[in-house]
PDB file of N, CA, C and O in Angstrom:
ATOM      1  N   UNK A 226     186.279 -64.730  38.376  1.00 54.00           N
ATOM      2  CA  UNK A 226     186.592 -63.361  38.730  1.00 54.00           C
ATOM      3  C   UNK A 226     187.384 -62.734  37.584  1.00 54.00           C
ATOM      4  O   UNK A 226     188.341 -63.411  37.209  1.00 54.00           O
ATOM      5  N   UNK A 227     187.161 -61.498  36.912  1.00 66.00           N
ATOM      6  CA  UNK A 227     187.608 -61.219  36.311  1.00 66.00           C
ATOM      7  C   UNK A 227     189.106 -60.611  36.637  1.00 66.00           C
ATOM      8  O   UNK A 227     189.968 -61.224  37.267  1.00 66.00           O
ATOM      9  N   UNK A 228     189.299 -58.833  35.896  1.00 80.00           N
ATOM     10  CA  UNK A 228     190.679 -58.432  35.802  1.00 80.00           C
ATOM     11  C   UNK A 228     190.703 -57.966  37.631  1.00 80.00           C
ATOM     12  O   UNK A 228     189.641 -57.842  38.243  1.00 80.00           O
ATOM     13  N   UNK A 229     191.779 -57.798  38.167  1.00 83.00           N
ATOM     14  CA  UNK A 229     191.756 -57.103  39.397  1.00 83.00           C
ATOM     15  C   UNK A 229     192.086 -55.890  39.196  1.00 83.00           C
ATOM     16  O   UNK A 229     193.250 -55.567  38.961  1.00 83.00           O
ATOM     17  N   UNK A 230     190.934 -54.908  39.271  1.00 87.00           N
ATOM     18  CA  UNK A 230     190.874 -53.385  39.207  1.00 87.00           C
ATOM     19  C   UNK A 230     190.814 -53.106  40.190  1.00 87.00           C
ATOM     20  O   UNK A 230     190.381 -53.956  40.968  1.00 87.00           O
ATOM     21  N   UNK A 231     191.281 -51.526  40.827  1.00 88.00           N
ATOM     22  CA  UNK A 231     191.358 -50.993  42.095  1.00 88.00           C
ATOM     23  C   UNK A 231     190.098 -50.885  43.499  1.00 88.00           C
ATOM     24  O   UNK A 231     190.118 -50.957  44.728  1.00 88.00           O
ATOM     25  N   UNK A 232     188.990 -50.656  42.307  1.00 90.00           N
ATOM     26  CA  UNK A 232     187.901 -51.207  43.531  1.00 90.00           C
ATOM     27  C   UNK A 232     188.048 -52.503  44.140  1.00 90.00           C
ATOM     28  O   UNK A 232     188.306 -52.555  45.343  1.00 90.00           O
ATOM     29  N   UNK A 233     187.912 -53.597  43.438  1.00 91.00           N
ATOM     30  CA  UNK A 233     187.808 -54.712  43.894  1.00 91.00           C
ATOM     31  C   UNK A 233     189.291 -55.262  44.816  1.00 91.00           C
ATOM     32  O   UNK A 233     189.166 -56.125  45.685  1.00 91.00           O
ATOM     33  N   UNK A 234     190.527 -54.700  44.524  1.00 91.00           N
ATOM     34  CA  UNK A 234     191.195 -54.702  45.332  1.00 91.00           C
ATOM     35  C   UNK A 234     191.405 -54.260  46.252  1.00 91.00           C
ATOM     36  O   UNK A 234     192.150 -54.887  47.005  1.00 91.00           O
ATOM     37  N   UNK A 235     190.988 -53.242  46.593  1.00 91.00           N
ATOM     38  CA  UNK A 235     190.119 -52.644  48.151  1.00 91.00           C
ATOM     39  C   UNK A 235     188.961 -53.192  48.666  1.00 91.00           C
ATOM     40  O   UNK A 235     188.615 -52.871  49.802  1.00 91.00           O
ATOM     41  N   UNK A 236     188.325 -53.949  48.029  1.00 93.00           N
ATOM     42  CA  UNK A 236     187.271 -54.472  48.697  1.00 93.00           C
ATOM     43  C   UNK A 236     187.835 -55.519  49.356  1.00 93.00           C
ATOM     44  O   UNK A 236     187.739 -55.602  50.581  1.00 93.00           O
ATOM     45  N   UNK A 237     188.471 -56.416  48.635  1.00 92.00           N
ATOM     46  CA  UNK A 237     189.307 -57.647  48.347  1.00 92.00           C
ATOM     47  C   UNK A 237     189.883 -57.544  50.052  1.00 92.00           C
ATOM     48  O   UNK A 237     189.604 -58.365  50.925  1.00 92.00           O
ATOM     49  N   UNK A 238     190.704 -56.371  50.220  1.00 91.00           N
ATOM     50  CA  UNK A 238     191.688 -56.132  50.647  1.00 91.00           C
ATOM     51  C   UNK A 238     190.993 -55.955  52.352  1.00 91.00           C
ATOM     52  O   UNK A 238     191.430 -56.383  53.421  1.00 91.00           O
ATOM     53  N   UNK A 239     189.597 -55.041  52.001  1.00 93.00           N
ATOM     54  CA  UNK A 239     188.580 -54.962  53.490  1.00 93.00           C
ATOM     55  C   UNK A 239     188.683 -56.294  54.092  1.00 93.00           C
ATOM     56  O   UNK A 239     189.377 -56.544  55.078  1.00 93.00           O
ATOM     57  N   UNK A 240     187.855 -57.263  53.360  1.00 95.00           N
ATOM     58  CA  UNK A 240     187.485 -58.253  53.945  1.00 95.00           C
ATOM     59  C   UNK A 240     188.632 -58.981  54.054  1.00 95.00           C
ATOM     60  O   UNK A 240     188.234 -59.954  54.694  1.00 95.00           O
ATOM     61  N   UNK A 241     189.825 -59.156  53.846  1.00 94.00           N
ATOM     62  CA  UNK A 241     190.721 -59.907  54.224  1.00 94.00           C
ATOM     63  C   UNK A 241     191.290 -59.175  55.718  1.00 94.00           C
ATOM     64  O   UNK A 241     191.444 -59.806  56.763  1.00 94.00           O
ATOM     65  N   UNK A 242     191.548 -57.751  55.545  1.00 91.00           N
ATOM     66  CA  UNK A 242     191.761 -57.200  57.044  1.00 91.00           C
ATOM     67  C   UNK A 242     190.317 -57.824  58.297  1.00 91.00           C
ATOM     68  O   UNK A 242     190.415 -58.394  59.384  1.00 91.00           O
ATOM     69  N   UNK A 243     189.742 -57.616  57.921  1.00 94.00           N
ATOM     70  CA  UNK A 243     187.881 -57.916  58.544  1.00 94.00           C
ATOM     71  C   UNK A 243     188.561 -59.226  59.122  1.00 94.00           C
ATOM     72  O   UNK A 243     188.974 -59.428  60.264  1.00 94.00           O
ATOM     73  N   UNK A 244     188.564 -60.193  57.836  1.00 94.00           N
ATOM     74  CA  UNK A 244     188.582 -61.382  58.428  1.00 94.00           C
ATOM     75  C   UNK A 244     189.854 -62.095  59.471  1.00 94.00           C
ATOM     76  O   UNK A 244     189.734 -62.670  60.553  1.00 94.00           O
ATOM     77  N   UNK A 245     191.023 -61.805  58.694  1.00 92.00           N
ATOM     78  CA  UNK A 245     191.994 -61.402  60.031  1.00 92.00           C
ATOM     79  C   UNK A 245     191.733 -61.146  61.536  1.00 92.00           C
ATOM     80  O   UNK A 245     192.047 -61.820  62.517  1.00 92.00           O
ATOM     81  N   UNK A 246     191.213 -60.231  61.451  1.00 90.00           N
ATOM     82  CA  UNK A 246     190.949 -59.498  62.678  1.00 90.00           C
ATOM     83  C   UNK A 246     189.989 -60.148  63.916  1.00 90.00           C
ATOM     84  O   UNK A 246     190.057 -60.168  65.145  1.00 90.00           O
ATOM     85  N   UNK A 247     189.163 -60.607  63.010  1.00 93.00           N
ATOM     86  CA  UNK A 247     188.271 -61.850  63.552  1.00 93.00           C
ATOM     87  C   UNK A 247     188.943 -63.406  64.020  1.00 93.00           C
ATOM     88  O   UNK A 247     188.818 -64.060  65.055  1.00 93.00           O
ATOM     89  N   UNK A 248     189.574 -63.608  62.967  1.00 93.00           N
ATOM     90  CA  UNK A 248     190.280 -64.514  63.240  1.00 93.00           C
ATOM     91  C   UNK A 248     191.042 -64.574  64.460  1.00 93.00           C
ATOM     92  O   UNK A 248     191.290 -65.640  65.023  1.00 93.00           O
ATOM     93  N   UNK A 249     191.399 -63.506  64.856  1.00 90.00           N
ATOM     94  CA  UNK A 249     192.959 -62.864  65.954  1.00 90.00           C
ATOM     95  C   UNK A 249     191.944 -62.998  67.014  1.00 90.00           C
ATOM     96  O   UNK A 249     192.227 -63.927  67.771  1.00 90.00           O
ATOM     97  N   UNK A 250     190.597 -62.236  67.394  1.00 91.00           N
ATOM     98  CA  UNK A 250     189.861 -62.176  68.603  1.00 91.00           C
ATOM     99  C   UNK A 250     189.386 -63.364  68.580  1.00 91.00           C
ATOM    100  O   UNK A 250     189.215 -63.665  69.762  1.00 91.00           O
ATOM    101  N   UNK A 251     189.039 -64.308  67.850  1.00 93.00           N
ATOM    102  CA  UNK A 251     188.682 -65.608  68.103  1.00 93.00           C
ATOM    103  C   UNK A 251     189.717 -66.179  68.915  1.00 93.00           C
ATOM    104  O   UNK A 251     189.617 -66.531  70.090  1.00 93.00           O
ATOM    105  N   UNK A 252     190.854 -66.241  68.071  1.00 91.00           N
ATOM    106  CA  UNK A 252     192.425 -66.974  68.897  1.00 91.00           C
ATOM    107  C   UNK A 252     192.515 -66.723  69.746  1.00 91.00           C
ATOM    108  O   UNK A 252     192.661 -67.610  70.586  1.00 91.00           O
ATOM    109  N   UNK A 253     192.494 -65.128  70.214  1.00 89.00           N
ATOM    110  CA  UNK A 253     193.232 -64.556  71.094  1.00 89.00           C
ATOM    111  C   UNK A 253     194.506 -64.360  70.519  1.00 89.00           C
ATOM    112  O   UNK A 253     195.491 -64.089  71.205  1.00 89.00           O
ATOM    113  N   UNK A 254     194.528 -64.464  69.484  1.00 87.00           N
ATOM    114  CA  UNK A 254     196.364 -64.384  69.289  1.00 87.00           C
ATOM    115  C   UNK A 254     196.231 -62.945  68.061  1.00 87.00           C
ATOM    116  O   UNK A 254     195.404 -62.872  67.153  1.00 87.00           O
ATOM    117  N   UNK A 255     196.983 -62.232  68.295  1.00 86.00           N
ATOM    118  CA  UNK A 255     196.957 -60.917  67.228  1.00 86.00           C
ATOM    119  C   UNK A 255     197.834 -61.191  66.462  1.00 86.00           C
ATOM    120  O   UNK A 255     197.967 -60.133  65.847  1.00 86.00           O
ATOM    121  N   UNK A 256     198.792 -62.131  65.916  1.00 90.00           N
ATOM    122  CA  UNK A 256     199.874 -62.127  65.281  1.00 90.00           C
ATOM    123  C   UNK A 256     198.877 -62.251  63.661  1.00 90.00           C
ATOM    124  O   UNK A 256     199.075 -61.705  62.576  1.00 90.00           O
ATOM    125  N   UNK A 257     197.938 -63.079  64.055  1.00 90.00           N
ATOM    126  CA  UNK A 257     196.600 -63.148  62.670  1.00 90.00           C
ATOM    127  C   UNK A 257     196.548 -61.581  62.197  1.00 90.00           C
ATOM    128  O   UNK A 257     196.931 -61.390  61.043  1.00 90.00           O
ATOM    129  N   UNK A 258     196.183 -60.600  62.837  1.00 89.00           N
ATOM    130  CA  UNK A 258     196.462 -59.285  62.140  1.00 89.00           C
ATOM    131  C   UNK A 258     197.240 -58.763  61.634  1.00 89.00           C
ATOM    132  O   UNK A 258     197.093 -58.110  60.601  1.00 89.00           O
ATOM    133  N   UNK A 259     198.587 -58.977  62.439  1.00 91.00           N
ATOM    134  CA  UNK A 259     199.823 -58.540  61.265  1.00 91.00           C
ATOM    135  C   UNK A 259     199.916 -59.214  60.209  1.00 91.00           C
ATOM    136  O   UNK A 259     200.235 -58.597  59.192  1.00 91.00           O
ATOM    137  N   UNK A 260     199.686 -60.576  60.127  1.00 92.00           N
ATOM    138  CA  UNK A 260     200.166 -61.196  58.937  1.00 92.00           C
ATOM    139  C   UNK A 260     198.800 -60.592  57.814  1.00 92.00           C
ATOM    140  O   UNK A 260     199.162 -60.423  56.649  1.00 92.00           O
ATOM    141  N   UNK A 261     197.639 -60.349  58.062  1.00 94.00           N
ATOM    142  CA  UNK A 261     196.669 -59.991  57.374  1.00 94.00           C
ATOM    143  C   UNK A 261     197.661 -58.959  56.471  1.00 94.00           C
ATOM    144  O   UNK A 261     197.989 -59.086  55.291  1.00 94.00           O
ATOM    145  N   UNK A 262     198.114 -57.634  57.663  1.00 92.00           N
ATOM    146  CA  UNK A 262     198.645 -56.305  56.719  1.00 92.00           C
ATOM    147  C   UNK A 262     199.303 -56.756  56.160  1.00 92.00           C
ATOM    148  O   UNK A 262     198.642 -57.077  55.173  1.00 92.00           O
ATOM    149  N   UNK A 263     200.424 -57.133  55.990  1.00 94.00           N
ATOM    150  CA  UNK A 263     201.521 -57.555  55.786  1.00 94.00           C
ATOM    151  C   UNK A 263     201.137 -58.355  54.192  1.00 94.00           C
ATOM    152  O   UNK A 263     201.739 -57.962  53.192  1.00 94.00           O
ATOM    153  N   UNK A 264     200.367 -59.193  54.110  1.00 94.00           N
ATOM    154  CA  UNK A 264     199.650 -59.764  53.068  1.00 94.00           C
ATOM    155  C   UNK A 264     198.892 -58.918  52.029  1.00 94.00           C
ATOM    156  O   UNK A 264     198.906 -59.181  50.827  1.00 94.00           O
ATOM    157  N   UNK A 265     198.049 -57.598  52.728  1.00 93.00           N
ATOM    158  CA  UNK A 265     197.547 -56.855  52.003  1.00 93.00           C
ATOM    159  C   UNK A 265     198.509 -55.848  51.677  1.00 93.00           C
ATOM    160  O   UNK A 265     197.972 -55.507  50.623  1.00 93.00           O
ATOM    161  N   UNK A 266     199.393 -55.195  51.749  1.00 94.00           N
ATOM    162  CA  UNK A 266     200.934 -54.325  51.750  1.00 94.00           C
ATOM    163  C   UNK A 266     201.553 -54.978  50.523  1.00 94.00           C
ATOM    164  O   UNK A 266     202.048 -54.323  49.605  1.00 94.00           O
ATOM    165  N   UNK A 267     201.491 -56.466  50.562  1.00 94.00           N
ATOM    166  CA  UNK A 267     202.613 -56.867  49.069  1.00 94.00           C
ATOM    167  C   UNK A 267     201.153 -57.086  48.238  1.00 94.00           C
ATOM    168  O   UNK A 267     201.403 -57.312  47.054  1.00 94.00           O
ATOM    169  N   UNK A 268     200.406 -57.085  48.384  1.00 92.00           N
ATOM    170  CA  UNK A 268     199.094 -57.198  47.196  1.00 92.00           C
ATOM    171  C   UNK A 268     198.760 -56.154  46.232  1.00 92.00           C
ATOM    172  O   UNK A 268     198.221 -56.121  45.125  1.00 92.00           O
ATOM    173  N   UNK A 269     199.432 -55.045  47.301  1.00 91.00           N
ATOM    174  CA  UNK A 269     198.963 -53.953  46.315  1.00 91.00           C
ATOM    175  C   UNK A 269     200.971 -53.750  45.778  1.00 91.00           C
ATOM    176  O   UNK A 269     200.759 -53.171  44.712  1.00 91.00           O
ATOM    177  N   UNK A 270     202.222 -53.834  45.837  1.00 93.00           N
ATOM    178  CA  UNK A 270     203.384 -53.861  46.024  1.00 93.00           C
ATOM    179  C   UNK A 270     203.541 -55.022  44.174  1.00 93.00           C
ATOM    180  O   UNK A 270     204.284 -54.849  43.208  1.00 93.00           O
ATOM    181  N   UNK A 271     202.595 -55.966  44.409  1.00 92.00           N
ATOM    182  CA  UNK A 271     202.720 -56.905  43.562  1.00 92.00           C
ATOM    183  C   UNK A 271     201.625 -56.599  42.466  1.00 92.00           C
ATOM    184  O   UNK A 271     201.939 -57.214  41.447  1.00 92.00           O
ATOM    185  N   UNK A 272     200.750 -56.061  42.333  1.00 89.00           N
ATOM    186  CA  UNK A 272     199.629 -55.565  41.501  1.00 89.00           C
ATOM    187  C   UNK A 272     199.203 -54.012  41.846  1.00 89.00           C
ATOM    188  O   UNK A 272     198.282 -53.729  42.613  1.00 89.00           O
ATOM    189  N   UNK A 273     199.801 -53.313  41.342  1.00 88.00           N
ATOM    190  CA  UNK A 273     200.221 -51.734  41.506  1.00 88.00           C
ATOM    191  C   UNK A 273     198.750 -51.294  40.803  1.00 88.00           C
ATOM    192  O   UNK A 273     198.514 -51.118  39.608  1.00 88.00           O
ATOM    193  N   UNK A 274     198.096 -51.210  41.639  1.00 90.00           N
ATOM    194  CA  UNK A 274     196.550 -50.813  40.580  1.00 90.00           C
ATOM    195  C   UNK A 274     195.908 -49.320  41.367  1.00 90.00           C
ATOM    196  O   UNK A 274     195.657 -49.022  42.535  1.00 90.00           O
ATOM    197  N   UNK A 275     195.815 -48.648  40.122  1.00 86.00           N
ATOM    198  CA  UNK A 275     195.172 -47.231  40.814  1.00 86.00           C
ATOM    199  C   UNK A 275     194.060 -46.971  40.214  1.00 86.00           C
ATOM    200  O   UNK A 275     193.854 -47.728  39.265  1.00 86.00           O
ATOM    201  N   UNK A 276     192.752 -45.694  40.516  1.00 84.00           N
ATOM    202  CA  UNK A 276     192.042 -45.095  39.669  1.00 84.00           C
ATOM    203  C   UNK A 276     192.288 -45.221  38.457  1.00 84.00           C
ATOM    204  O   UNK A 276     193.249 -45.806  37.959  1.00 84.00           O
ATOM    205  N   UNK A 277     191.249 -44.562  37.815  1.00 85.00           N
ATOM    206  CA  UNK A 277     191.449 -44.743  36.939  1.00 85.00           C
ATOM    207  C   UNK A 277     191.873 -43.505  36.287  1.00 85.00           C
ATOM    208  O   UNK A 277     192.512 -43.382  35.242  1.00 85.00           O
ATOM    209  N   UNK A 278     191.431 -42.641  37.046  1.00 85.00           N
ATOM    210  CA  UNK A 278     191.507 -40.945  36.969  1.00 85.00           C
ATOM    211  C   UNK A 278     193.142 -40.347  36.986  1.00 85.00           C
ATOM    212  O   UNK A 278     193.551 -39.248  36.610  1.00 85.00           O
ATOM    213  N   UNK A 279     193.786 -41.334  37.481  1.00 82.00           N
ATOM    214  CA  UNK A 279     194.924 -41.113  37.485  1.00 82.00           C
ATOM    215  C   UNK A 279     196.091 -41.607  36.437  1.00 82.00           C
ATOM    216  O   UNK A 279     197.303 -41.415  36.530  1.00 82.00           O
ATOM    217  N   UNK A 280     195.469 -42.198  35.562  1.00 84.00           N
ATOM    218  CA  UNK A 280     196.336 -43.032  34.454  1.00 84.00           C
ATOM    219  C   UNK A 280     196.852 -41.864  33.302  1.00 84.00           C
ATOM    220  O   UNK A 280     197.219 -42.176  32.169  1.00 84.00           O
ATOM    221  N   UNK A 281     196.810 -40.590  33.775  1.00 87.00           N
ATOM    222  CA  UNK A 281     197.461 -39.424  32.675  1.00 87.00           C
ATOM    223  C   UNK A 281     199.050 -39.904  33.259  1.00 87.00           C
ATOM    224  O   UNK A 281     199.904 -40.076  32.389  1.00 87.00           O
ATOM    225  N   UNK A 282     199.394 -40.090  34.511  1.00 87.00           N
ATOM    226  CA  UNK A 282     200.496 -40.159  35.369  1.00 87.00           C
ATOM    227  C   UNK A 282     200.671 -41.419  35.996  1.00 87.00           C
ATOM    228  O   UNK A 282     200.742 -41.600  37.212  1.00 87.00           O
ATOM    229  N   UNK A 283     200.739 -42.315  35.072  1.00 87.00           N
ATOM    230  CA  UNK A 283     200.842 -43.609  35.759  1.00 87.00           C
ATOM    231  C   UNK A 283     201.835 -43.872  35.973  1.00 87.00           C
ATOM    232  O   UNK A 283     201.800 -44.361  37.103  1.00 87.00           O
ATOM    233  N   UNK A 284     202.938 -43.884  35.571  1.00 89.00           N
ATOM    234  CA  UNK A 284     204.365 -43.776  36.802  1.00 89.00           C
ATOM    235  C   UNK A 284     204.182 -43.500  37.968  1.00 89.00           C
ATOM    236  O   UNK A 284     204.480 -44.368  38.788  1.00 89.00           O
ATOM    237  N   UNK A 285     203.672 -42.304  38.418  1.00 90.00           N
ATOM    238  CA  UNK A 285     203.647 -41.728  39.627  1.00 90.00           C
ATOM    239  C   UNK A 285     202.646 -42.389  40.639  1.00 90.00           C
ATOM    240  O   UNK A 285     202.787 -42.463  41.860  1.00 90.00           O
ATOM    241  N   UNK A 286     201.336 -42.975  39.679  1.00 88.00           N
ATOM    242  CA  UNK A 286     200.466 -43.831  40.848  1.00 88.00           C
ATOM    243  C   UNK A 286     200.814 -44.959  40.864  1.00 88.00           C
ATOM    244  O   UNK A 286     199.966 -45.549  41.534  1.00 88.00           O
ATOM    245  N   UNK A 287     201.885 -45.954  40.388  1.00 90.00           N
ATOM    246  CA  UNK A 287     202.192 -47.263  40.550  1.00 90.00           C
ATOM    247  C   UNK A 287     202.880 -46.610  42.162  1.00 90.00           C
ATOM    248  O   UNK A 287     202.410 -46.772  43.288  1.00 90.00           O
ATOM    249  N   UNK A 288     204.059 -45.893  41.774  1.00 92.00           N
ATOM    250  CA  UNK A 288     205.255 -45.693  42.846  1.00 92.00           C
ATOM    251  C   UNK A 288     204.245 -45.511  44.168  1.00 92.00           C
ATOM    252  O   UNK A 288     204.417 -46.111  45.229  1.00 92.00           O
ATOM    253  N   UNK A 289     202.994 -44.427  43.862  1.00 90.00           N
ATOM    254  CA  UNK A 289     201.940 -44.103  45.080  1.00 90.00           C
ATOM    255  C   UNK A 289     202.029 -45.216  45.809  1.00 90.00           C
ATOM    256  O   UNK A 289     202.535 -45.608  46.860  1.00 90.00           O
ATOM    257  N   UNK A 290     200.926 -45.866  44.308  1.00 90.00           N
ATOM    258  CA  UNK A 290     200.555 -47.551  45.325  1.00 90.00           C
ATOM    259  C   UNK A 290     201.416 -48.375  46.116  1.00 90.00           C
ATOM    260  O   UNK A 290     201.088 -48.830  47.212  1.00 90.00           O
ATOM    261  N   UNK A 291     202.907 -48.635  45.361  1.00 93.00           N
ATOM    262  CA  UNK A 291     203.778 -49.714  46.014  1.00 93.00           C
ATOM    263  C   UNK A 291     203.891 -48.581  47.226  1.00 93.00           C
ATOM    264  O   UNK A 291     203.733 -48.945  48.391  1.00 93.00           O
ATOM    265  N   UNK A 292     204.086 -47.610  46.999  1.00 94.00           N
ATOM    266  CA  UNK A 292     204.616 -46.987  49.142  1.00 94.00           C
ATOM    267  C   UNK A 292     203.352 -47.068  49.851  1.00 94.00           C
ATOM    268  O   UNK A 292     203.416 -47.301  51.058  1.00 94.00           O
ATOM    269  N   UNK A 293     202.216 -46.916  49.311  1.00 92.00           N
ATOM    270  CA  UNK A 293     200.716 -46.976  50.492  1.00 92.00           C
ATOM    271  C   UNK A 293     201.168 -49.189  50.788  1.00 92.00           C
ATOM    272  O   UNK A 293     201.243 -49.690  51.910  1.00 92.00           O
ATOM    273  N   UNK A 294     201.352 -49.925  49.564  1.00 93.00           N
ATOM    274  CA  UNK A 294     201.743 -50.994  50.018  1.00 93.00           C
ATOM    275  C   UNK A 294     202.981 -51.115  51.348  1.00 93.00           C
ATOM    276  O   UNK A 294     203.031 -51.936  52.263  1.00 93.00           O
ATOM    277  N   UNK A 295     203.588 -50.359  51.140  1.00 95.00           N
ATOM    278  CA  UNK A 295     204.978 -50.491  51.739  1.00 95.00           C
ATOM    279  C   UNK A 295     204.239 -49.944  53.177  1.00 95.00           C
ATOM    280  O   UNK A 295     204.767 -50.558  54.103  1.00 95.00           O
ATOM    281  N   UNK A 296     203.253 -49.048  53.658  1.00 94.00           N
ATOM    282  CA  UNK A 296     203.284 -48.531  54.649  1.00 94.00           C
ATOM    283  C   UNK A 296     202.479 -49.261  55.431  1.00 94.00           C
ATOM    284  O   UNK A 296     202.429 -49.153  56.656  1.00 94.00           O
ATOM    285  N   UNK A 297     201.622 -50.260  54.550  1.00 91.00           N
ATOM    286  CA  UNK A 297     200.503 -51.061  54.974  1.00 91.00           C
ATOM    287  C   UNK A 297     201.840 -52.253  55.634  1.00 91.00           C
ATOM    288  O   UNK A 297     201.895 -52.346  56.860  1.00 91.00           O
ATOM    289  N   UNK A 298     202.776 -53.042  54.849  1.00 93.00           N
ATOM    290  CA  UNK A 298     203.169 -53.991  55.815  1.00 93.00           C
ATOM    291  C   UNK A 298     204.510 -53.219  56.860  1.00 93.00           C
ATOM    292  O   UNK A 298     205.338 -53.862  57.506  1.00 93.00           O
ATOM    293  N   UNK A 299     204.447 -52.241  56.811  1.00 93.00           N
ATOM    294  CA  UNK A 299     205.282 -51.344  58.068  1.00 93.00           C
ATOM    295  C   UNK A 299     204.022 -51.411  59.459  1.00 93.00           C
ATOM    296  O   UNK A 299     204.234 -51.541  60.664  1.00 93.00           O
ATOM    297  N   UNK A 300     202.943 -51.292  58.849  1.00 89.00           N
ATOM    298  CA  UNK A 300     201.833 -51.381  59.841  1.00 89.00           C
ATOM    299  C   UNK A 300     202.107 -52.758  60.717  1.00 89.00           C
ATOM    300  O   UNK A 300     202.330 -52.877  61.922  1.00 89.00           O
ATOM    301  N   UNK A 301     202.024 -53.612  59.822  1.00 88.00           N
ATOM    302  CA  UNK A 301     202.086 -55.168  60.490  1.00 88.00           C
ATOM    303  C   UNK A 301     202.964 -55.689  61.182  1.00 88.00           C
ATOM    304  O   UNK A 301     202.712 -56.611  61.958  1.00 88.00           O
ATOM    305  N   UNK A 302     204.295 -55.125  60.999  1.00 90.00           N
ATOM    306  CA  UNK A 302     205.748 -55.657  61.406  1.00 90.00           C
ATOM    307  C   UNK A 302     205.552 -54.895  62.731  1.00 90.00           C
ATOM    308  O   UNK A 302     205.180 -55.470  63.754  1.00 90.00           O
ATOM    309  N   UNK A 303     205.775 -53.779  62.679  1.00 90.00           N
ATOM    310  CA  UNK A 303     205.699 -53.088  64.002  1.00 90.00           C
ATOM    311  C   UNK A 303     204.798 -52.794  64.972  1.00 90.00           C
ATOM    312  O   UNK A 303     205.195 -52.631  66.126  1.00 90.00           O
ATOM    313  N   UNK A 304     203.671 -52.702  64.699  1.00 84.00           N
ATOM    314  CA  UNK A 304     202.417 -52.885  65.726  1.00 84.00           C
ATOM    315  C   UNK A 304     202.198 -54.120  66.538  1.00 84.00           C
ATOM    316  O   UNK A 304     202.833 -55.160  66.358  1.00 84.00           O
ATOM    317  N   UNK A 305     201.519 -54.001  67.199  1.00 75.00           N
ATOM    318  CA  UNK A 305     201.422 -55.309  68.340  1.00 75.00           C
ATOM    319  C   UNK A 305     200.000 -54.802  68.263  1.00 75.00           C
ATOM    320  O   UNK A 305     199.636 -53.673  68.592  1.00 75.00           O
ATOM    321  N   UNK A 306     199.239 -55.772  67.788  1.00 67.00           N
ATOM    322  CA  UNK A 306     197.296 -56.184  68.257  1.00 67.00           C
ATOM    323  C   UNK A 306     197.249 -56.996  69.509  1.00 67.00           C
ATOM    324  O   UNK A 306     196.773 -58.118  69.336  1.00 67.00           O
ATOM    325  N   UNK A 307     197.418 -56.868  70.061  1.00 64.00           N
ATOM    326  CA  UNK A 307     197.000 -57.096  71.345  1.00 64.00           C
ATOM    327  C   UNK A 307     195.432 -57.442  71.753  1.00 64.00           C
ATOM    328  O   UNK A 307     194.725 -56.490  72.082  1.00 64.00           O
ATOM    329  N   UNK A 308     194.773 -58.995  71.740  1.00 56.00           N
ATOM    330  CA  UNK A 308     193.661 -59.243  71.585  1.00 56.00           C
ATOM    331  C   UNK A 308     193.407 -59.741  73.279  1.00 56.00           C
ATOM    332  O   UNK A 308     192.297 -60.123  73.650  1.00 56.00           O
TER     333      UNK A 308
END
């Protein structure tokens, strides 16, 4: 696999929610979904990757990314999936 660019870290990022989620209705247990977000939230937090369209202002789309990260594991902590 090569560099991790922003597509592929959204793709990356689908199928790990996908599979989570699956995982949780298999169990029955939803705690598999939070930990999914929560996992995908520091992925992007830890590899700050944006468009590419946006690299005139790349300060401003790292900070983007780490808070869309930050809001993704706010998702996980506080929600209840309930399977």
């Amino acid at each position: 696999m090569g560099k991790l660019t922003f597509k592929r870290q959204i793709i990356f990022g689908i199928v790990l929610i996908l599979a989570g989620n699956m995982l949780a209705f298999v169990s029955h247990n939803g705690i598999f979904s939070n930990i999914v977000w929560v996992i995908y939230g520091l992925l992007f937090i830890i590899n700050p990757v944006f468009p590419e369209r946006y690299r005139y202002n790349e300060k401003k789309a790292k900070m983007g990314v780490r808070i869309a990260g930050t809001a993704c594991i706010i998702v996980g902590l506080i929600s209840r999936f309930i399977v």
